[in-house]
Tab-separated table of C-alpha atoms in Angstrom:
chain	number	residue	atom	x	y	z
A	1	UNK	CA	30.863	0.119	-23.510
A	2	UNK	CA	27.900	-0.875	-21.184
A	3	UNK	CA	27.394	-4.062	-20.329
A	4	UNK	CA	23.839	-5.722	-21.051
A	5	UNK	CA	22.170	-7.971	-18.974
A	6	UNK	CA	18.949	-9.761	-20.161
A	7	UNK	CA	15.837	-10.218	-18.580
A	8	UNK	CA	12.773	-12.154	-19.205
A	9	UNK	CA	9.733	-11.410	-17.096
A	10	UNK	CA	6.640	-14.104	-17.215
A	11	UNK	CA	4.649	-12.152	-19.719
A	12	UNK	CA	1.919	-15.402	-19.283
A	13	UNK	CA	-0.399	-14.458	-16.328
A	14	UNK	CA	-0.123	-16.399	-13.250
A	15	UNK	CA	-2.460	-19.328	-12.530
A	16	UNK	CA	-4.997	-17.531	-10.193
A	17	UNK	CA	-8.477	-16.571	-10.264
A	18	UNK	CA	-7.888	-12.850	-9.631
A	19	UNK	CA	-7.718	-9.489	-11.808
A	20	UNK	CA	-5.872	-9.675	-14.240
A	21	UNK	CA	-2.720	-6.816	-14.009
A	22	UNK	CA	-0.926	-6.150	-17.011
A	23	UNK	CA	2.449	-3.759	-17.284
A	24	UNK	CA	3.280	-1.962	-19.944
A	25	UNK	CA	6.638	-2.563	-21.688
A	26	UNK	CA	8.569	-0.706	-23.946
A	27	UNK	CA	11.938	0.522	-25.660
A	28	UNK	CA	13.527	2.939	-22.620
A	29	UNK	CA	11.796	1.450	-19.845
A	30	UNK	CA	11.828	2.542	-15.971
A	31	UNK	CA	12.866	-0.371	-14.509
A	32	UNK	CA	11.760	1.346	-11.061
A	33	UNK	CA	8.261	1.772	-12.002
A	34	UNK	CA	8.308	-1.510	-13.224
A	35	UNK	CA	9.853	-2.891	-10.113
A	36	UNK	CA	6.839	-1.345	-8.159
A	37	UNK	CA	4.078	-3.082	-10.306
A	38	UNK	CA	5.756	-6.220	-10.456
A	39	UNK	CA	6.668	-6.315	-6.595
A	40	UNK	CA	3.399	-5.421	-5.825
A	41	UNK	CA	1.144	-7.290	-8.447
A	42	UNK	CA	3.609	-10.180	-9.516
A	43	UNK	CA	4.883	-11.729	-6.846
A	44	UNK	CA	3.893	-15.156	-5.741
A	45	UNK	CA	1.860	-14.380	-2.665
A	46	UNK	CA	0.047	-17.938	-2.165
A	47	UNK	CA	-1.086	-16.558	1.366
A	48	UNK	CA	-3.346	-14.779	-0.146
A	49	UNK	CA	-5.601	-17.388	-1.906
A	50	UNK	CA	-6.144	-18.435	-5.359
A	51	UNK	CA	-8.328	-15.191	-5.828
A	52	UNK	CA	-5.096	-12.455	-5.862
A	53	UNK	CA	-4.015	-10.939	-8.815
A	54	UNK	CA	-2.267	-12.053	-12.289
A	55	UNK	CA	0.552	-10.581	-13.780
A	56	UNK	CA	0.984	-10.333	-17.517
A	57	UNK	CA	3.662	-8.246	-19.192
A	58	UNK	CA	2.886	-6.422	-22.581
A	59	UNK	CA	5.387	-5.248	-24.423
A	60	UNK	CA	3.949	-2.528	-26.838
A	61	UNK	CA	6.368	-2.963	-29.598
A	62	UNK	CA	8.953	-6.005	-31.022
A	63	UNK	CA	11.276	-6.946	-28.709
A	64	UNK	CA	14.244	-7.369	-27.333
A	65	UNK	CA	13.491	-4.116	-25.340
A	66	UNK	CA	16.753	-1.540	-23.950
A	67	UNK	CA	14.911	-0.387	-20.341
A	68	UNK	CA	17.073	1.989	-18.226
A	69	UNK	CA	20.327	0.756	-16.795
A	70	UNK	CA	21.364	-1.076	-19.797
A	71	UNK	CA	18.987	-3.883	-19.610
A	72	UNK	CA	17.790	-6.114	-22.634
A	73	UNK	CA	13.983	-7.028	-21.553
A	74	UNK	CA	12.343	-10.259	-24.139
A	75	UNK	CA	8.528	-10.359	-23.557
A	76	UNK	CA	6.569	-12.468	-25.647
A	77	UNK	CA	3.084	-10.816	-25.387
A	78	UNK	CA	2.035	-7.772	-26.984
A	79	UNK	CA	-1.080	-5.304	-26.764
A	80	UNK	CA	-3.443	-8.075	-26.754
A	81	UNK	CA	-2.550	-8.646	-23.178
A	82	UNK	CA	-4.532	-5.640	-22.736
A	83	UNK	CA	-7.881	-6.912	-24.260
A	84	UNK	CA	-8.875	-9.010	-21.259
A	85	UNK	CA	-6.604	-6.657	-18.904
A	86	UNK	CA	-8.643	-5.500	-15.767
A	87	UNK	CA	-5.981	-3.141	-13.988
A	88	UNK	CA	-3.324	-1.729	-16.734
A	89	UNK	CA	-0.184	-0.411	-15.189
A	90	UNK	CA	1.738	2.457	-17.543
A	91	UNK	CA	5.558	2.554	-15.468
A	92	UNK	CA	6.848	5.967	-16.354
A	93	UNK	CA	7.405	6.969	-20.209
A	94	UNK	CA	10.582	6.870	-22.114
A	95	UNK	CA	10.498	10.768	-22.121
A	96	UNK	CA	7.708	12.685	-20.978
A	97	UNK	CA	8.050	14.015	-24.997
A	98	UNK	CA	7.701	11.295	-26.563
A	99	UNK	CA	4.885	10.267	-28.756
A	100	UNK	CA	2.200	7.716	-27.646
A	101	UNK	CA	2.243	4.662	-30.560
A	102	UNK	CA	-1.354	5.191	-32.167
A	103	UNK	CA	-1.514	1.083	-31.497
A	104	UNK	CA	-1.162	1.816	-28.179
A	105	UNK	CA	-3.330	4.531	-27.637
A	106	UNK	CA	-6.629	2.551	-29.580
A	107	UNK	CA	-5.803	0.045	-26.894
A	108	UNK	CA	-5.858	1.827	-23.926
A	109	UNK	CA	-8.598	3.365	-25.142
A	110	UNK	CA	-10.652	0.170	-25.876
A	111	UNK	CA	-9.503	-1.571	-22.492
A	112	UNK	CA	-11.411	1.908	-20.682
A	113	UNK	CA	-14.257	1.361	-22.742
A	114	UNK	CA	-15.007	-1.544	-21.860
A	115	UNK	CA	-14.104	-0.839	-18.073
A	116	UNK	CA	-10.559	-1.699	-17.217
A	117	UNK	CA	-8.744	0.546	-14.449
A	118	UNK	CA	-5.547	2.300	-16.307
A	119	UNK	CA	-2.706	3.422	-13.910
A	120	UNK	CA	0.160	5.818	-14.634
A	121	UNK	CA	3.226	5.988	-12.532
A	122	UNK	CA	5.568	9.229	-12.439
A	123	UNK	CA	5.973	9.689	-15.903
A	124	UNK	CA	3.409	7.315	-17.088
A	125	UNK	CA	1.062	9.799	-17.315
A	126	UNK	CA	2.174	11.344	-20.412
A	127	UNK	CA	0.842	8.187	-22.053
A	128	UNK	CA	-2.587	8.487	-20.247
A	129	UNK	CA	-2.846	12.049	-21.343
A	130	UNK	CA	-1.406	11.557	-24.961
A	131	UNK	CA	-3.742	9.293	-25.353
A	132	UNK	CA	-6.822	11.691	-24.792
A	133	UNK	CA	-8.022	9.881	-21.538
A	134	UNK	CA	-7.513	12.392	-19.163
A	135	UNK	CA	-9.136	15.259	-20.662
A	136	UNK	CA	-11.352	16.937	-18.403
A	137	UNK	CA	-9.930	14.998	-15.877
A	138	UNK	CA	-7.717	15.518	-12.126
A	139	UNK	CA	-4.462	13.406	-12.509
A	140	UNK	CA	-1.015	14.581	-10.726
A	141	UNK	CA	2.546	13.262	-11.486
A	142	UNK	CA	5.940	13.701	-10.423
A	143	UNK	CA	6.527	17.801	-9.607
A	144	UNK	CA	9.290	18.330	-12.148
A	145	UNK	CA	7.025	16.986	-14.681
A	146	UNK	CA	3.520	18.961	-13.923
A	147	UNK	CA	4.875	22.309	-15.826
A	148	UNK	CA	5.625	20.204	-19.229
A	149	UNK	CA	2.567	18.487	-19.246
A	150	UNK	CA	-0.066	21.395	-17.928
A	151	UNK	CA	1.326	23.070	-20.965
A	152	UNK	CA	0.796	20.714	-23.269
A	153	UNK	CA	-2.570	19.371	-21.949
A	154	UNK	CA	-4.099	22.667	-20.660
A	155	UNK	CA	-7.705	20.459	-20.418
A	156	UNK	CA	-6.076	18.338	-17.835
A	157	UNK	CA	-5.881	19.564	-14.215
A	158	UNK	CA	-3.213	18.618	-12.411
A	159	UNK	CA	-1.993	18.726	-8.626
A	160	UNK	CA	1.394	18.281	-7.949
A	161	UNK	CA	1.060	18.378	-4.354
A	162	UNK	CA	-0.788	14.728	-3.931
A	163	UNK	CA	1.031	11.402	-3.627
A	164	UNK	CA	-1.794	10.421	-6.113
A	165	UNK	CA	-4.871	10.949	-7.836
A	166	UNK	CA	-7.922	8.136	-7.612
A	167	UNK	CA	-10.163	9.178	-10.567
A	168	UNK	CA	-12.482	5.553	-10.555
A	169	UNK	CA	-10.836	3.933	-13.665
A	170	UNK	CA	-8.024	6.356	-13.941
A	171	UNK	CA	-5.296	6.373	-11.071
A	172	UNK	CA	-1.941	8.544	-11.594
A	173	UNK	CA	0.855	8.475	-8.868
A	174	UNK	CA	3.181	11.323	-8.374
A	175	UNK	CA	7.121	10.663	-8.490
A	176	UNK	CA	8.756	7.140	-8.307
A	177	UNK	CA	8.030	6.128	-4.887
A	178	UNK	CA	4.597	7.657	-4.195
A	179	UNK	CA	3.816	4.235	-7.134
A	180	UNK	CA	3.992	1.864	-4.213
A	181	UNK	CA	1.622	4.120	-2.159
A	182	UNK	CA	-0.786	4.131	-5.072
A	183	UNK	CA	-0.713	0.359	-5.515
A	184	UNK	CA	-0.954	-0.470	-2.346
A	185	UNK	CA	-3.933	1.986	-2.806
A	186	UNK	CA	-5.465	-0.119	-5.272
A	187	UNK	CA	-4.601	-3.703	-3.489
A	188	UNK	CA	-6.471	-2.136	-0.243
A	189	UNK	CA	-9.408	-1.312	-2.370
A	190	UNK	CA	-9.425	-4.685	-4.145
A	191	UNK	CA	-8.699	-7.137	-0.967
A	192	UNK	CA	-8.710	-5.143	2.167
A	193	UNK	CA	-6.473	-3.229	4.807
A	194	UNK	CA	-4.986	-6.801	5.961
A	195	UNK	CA	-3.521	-7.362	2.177
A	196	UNK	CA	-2.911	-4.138	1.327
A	197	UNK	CA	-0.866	-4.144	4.936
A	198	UNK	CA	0.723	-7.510	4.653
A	199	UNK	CA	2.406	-6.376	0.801
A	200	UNK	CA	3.688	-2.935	3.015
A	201	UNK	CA	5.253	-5.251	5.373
A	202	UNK	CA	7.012	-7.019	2.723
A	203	UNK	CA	8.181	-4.404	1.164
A	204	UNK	CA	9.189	-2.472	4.305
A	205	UNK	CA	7.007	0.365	3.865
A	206	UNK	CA	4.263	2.356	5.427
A	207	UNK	CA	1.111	0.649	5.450
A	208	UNK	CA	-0.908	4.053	4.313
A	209	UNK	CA	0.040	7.315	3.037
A	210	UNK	CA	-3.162	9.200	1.683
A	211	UNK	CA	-3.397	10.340	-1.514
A	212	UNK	CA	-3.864	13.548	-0.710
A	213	UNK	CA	-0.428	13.881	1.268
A	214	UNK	CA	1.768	16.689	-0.406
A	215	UNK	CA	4.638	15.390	-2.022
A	216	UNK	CA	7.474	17.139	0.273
A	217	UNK	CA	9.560	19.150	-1.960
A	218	UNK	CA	11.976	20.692	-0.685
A	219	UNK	CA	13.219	24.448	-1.244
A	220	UNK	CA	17.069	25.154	-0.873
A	221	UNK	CA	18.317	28.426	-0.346
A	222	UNK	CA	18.087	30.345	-3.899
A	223	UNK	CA	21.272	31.452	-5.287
A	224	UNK	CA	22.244	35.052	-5.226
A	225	UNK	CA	21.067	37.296	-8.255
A	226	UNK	CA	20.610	40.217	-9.566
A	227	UNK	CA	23.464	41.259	-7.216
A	228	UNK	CA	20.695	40.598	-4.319
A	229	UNK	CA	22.661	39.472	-1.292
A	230	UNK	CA	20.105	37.785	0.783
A	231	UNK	CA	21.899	34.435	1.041
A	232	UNK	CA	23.592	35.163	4.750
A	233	UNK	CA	20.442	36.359	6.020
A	234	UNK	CA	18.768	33.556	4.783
A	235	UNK	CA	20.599	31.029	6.401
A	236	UNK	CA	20.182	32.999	9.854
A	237	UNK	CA	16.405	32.916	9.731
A	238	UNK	CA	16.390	28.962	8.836
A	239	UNK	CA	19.062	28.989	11.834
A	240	UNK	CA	16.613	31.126	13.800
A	241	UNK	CA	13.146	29.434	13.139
A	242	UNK	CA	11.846	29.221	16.452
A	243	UNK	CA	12.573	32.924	17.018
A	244	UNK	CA	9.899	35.403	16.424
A	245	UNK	CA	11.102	37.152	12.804
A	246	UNK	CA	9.093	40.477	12.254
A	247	UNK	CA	9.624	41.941	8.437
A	248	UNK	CA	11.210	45.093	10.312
A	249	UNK	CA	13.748	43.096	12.478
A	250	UNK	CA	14.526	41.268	8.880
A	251	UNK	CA	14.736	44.695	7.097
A	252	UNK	CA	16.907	46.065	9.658
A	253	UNK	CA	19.525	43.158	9.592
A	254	UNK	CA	19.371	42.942	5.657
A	255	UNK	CA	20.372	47.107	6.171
A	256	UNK	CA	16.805	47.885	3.375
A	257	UNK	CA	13.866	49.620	3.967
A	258	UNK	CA	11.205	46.950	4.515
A	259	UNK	CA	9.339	48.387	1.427
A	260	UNK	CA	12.329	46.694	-0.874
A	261	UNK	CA	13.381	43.861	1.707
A	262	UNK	CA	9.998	42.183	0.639
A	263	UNK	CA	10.367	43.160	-2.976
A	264	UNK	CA	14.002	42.153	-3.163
A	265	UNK	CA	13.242	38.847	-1.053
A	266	UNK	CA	10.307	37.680	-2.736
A	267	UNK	CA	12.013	38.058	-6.156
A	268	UNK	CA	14.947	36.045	-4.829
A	269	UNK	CA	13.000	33.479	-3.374
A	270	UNK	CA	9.756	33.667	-5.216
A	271	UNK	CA	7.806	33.584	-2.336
A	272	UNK	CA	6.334	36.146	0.438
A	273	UNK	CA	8.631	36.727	3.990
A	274	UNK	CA	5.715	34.802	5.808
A	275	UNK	CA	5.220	32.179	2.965
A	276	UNK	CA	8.690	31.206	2.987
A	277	UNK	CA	8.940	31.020	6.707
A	278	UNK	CA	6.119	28.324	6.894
A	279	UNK	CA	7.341	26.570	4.795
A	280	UNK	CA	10.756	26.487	6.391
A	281	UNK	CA	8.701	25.500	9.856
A	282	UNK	CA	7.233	22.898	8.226
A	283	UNK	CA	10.055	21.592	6.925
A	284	UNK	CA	11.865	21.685	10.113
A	285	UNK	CA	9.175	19.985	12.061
A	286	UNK	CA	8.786	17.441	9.380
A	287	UNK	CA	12.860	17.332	10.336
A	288	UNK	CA	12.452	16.805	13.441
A	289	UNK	CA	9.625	14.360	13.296
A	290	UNK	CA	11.710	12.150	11.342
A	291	UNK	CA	14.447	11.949	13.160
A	292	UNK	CA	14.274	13.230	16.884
A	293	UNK	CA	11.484	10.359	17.688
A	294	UNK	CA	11.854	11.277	21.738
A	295	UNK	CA	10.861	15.027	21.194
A	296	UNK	CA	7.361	15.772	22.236
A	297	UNK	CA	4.628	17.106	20.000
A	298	UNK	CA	4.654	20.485	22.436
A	299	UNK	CA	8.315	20.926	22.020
A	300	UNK	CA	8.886	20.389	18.074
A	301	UNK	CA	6.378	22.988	17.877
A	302	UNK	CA	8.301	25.483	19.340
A	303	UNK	CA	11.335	24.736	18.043
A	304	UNK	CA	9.941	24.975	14.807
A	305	UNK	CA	8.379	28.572	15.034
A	306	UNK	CA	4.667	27.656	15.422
A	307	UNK	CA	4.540	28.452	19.363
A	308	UNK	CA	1.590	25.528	20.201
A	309	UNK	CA	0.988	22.369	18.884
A	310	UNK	CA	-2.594	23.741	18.130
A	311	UNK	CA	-0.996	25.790	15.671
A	312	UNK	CA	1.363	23.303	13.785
A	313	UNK	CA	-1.633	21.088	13.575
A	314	UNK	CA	-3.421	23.501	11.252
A	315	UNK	CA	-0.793	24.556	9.132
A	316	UNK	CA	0.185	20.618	8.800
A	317	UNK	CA	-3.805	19.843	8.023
A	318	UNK	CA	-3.982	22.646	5.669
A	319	UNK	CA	-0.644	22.321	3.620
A	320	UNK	CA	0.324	19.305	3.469
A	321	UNK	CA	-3.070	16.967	4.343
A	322	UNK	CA	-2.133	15.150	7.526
A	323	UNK	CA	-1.308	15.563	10.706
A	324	UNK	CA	2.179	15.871	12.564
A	325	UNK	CA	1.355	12.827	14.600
A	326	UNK	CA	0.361	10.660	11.864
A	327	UNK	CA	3.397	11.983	9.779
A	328	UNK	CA	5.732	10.699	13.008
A	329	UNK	CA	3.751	7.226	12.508
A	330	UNK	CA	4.595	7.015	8.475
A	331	UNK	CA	8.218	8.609	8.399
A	332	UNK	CA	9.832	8.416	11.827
A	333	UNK	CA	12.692	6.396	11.699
């Protein structure tokens, strides 16, 4: 049997004179998501004047609510929180299946009417787009969602290789995490770099990621298949990166023509010889960026496969929207 443990969030707004923020709860809630808004929007943060934001909870239907993790959650406000609501936070979805309440959706529909900002996180934005707002519209969300929802929402367009999306009065975040990017987002618009910086320093977090930063999934070797045996030689060339790896020295060591070692690789893998192998650089030099904080620019580049710094640069700018200097800055530990 699980053990329940009860929590009761303020669900009155703060005593400031700032936008109001309110949360959406409900029965299945992602207490991570919720975490983010709440850490972000609803704590106490008196050094930042009487004009920072309010914090209201809504819960969308009778509580007590069961949120993930085997948590009872009482709020005593319910969608008329969202009537005067200027920033309305949706934390994930129960199930990015389940139906949007009709109540719900007439208020989130009203509250962008009449001009409130409406943010999803991860899979929050099955209620934006169940409830007809994104139509027409860019939004992203977390990659193992963006396949479910295209196909349900085929009017939607959706890029699962941002952090997040900043449509004006619609803001989605990609998985989890990438929520406190996208609120800090909002908090830099609203008050400034200083804020938004002093809340990342709180939370022990980078200051900045841009939106447009790719969400670093990564790839792990495929398993074998149709009696394909490509998993040894696999290995070698992520063991071999910053060696020079022609198709016909790959061919040769695989023992195919190079005709069917691309066929028979890119149906294992799903990918092209020289697709897979950038990514595989870039994922190594993101590695190595991380972790090896002494290692010059110059020298992760050639350990990686690129040959010049010049060279990594682009592919970095191109694929994944920043550079590798600024991604030592964010992520090197």
């Amino acid at each position: 049997m699980t053990d329940s443990v009860k929590i009761m969030p303020k669900s009155s707004p703060q005593q400031t004179k700032g936008p109001l923020v309110a949360a959406l709860a409900y029965d299945g809630l992602c207490t991570f998501e919720f975490g983010i808004a709440y850490e972000v929007f609803g704590l106490p943060r008196p050094e930042m004047g009487e004009g920072w934001y309010r914090f209201s909870v809504c819960g969308i239907e009778p509580g007590p609510l069961l949120a993930a993790g085997g948590l009872t959650v009482a709020v005593d406000k319910g969608l008329e929180v969202l009537d005067e609501a200027d920033l309305i936070v949706v934390p994930g979805w129960r199930s990015i299946d389940a139906a949007v309440p009709e109540p719900l959706v007439s208020a989130l529909k009203a509250a962008h009417q009449r001009g409130a900002r409406i943010m999803s996180l991860c899979s929050g934005v099955a209620v934006l787009a169940g409830s007809g707002l994104l139509t027409n519209r860019r939004a992203t969300t977390h990659w193992r969602y963006v396949a479910s929802i295209a196909a349900r929402y085929p009017d939607i367009t959706l890029d699962a290789d941002v952090l997040y999306m900043d449509e004006g009065s619609l803001l989605t975040a990609a998985g989890s995490a990438a929520g406190i990017d996208l609120c800090l987002h909002v908090v830099r618009g609203d008050f400034g770099s200083e804020a938004a910086n002093s809340v990342a320093r709180r939370l022990v977090v980078p200051p900045h990621r841009e939106g447009g930063q790719a969400q670093f999934i990564h790839a792990p070797v495929p398993e074998e298949r149709e009696g394909i045996r490509l998993g040894p030689l696999i290995e070698w060339m992520r063991e071999s990166l910053s060696e020079d790896q022609p198709i016909s020295l790959l061919a040769k060591r695989a023992g195919m023509s190079m005709r069917t070692f691309q066929r028979r690789f890119e149906a294992t893998t799903g990918l092209s010889v020289g697709e897979w192998l950038l990514k595989e650089r870039l994922r190594h030099a993101r590695d190595l960026l991380e972790k090896e904080l002494a290692v010059s620019l110059d020298d992760i580049a050639a350990a990686s496969g690129f040959g010049t710094l010049a060279t990594m640069r682009h592919h970095f700018r191109r694929r994944l929207g920043t550079s590798p200097n600024a991604y030592r800055k964010s992520f090197g530990g």
